[in-house]
XYZ file of C-alpha atoms in Angstrom:
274
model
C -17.778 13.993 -2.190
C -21.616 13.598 -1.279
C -22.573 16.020 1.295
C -22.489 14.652 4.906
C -25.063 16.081 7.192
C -24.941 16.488 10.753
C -25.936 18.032 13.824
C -25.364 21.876 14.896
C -25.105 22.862 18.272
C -28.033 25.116 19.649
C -27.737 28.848 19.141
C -27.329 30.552 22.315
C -25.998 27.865 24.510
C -22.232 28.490 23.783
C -20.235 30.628 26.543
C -19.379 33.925 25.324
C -15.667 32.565 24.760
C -16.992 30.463 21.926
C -17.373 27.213 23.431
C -20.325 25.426 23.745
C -21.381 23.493 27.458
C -20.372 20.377 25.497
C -16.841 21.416 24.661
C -16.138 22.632 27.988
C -17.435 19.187 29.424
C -16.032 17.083 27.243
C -12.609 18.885 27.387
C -12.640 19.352 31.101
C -13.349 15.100 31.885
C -10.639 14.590 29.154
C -7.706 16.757 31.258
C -8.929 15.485 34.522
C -8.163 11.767 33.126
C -4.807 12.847 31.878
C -4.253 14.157 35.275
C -5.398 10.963 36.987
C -3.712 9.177 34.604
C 0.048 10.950 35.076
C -0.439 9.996 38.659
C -0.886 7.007 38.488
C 1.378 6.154 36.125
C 4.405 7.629 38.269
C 2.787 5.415 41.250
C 2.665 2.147 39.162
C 6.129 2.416 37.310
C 8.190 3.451 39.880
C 11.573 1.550 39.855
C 10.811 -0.095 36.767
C 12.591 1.256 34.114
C 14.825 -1.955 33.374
C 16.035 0.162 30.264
C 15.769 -1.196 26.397
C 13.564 -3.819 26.226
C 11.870 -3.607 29.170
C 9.678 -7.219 29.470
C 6.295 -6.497 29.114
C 4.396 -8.786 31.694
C 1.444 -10.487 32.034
C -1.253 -9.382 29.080
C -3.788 -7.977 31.520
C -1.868 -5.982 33.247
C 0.657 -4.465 30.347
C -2.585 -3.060 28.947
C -4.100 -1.872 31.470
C -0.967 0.193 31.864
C -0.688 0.720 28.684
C -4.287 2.004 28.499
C -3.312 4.550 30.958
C -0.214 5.298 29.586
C -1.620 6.444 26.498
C -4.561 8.348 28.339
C -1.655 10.259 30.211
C 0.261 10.841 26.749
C -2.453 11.223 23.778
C -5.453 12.557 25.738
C -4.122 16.454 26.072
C -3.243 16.608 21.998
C -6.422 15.031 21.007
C -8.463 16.958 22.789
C -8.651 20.179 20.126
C -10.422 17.409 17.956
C -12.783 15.910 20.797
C -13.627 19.349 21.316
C -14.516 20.396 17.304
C -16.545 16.713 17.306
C -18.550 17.845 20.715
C -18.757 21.155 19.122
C -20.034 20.089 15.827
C -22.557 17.099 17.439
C -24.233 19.972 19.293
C -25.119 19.730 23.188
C -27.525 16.960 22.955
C -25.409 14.952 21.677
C -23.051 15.017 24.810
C -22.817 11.309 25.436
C -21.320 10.690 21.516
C -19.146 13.463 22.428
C -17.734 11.552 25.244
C -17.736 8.164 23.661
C -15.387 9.755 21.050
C -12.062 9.294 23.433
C -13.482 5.782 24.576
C -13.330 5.067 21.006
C -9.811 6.264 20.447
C -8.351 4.350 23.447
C -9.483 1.419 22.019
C -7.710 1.655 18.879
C -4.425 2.285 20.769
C -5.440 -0.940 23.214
C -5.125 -2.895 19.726
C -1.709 -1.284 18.735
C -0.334 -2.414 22.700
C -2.445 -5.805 22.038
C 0.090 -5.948 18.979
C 2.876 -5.199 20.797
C 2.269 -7.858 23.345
C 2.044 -10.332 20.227
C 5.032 -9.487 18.414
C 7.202 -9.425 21.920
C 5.475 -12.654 22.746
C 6.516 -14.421 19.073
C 10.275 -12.269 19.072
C 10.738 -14.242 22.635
C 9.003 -17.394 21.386
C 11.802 -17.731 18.249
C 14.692 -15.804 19.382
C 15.294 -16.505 23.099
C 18.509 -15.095 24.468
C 19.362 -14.085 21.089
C 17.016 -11.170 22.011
C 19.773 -10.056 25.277
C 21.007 -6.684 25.246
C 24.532 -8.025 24.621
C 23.574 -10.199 21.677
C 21.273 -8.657 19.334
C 18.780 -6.437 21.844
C 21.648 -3.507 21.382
C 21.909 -3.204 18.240
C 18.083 -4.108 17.506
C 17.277 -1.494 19.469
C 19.299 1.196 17.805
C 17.703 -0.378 14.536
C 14.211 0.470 15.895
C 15.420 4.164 16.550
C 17.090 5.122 13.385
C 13.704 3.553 11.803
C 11.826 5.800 14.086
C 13.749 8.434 12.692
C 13.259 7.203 8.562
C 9.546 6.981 9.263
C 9.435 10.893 10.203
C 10.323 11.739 6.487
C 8.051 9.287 4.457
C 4.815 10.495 2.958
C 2.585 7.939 5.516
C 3.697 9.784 8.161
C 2.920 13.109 6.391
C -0.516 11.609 5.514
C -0.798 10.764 8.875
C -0.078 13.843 10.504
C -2.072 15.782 8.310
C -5.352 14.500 9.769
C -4.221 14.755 12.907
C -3.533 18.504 11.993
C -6.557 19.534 10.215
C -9.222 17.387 12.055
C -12.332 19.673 10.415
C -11.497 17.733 7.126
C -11.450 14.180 8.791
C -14.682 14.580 10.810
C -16.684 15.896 7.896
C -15.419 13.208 5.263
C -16.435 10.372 7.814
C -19.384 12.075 9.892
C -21.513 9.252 11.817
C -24.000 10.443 13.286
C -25.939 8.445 16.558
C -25.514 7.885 20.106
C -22.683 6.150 18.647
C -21.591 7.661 15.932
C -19.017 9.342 18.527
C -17.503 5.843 19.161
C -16.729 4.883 15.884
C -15.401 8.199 14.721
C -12.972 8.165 17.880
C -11.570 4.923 16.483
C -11.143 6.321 12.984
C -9.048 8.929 14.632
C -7.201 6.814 16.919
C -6.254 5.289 13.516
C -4.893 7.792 11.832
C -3.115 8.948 15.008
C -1.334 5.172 15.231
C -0.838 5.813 11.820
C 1.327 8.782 12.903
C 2.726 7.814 15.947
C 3.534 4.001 16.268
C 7.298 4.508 15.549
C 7.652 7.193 18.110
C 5.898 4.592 20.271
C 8.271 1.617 19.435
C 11.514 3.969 20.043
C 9.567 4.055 23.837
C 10.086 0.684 23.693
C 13.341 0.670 22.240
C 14.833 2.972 25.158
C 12.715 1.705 28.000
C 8.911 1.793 28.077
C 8.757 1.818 32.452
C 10.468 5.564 32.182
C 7.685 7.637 33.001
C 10.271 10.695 32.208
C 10.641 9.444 28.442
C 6.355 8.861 28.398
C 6.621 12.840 28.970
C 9.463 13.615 26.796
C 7.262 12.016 23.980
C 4.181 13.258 25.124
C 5.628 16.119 24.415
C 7.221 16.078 21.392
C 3.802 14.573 19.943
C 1.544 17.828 21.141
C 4.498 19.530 18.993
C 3.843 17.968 16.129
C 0.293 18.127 16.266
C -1.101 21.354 17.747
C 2.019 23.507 17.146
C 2.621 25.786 13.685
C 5.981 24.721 12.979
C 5.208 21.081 11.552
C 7.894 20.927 9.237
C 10.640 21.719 11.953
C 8.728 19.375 14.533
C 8.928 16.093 12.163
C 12.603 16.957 10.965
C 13.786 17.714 14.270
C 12.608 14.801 15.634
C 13.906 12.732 12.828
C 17.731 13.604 13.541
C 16.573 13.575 17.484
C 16.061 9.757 16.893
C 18.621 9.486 14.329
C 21.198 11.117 16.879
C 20.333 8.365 19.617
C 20.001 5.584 17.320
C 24.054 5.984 16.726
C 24.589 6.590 20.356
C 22.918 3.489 21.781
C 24.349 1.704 19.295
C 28.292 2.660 20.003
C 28.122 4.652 23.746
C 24.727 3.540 25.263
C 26.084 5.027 28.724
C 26.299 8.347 27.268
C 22.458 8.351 27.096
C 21.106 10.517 29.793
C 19.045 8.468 32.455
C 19.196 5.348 30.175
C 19.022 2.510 32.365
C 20.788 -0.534 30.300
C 19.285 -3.947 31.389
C 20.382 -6.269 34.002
C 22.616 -9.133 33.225
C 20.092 -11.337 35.631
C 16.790 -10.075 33.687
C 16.203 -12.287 30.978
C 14.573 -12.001 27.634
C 10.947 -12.450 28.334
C 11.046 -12.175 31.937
C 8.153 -10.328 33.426
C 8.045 -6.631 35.336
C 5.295 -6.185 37.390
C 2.400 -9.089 38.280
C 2.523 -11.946 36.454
């Protein structure tokens, strides 16, 4: 691989912890989002949860929750790799450093653009075939115990491993500029849809207005990214998901806090402003 040059952050400007003014910046706007953004979210999605399937909405305004959502969820085990990028641009370089996340959300605004779609075309063709009591319960089961295959295949590993080890991924695609941040942030957020779509569409698949499942998964993705026991994270997830795949599909009550869906809400009826 050629050698990939870029910037190093001034000697003598780091804090005597290690990090540079342009970690601790960076870093510190990134929590104060995901603070902002937890708020929020409980405020907006209150009383929503309509369980499995929950309908999505207008456009505008699933994605802008959806944009916060994944601000709230994704922001606190990215930021170790916002932090190496703002490290590595150097201090002058402060505003790529920020643009990085910006270019990361975007990225995961396409994957919920894509959801929209394929709800939008399942609704279009299906209809009430989609009802929970017709195919939505066993379709969603179907979506978990997929969840739970795609731990264990080699994409995932792939997938996971840049999220891991971001020093490899940053050097191998290094763009430098006042934008250089941008576009590297949506290389990222690739790699970390890569990862984490089918956690994301078991959200779905259980109820995507619970803002107690957002942290539940929140969760179990800082596990599998920042923690040492990768191996254990991925499996134990993978019979997790496996485990209640089988129970929605033959005892959905026995789900704790699953909300199943009202017989009056319809398949493509919206939550929230039309």
């Amino acid at each position: 691989m050629a050698a990939t040059a870029f910037p190093r952050p001034a000697a003598g400007r780091r804090p005597a912890a290690g990090w540079s003014r342009a970690q601790l910046t960076v870093v510190a706007a990134l929590f104060v989002v995901t603070g902002v953004s937890w708020w929020w979210s409980g405020a907006q999605m209150s009383g929503m949860d309509n369980g499995p399937w929950t309908a999505l909405g207008s456009t505008a305004w699933f994605l802008a929750v959806w944009t916060v959502m994944m601000s709230a969820m994704m922001f606190p085990s990215v930021a170790p790799t916002v932090a190496l990028y703002a490290r590595m641009a150097g201090g002058r370089m402060r505003l790529a450093a920020l643009l990085f996340p910006v270019g990361y959300l975007v990225t995961w605004l396409a994957a919920g653009l894509l959801a929209v779609a394929v709800s939008g075309v399942a609704v279009a063709l299906a209809g009430g075939a989609l009802s929970w009591d017709r195919a939505g319960q066993p379709l969603a089961a179907a979506t978990l115990l997929t969840a739970a295959a795609y731990q264990l295949t080699p994409w995932k590993n792939v997938c996971l491993g840049k999220c891991r080890s971001p020093l490899g991924a940053l050097l191998g695609s290094w763009r430098g500029g006042r934008f250089g941040g941008f576009r590297m942030g949506v290389r990222n957020g690739a790699w970390c849809v890569g990862c984490c779509w089918a956690l994301m569409a078991s959200l779905f698949a259980l109820g995507v207005m619970s803002v107690t499942r957002m942290a539940v998964l929140a969760a179990i993705i800082a596990t599998e990214k920042l923690l040492p026991w990768r191996r254990s994270a991925t499996y134990g997830t993978s019979l997790l998901l496996a485990m209640l795949g089988v129970v929605l599909l033959i005892a959905p009550t026995a789900i704790p806090g699953l909300a199943l869906p009202s017989d009056a809400m319809r398949p493509g009826q919206m939550m929230g402003p039309p």
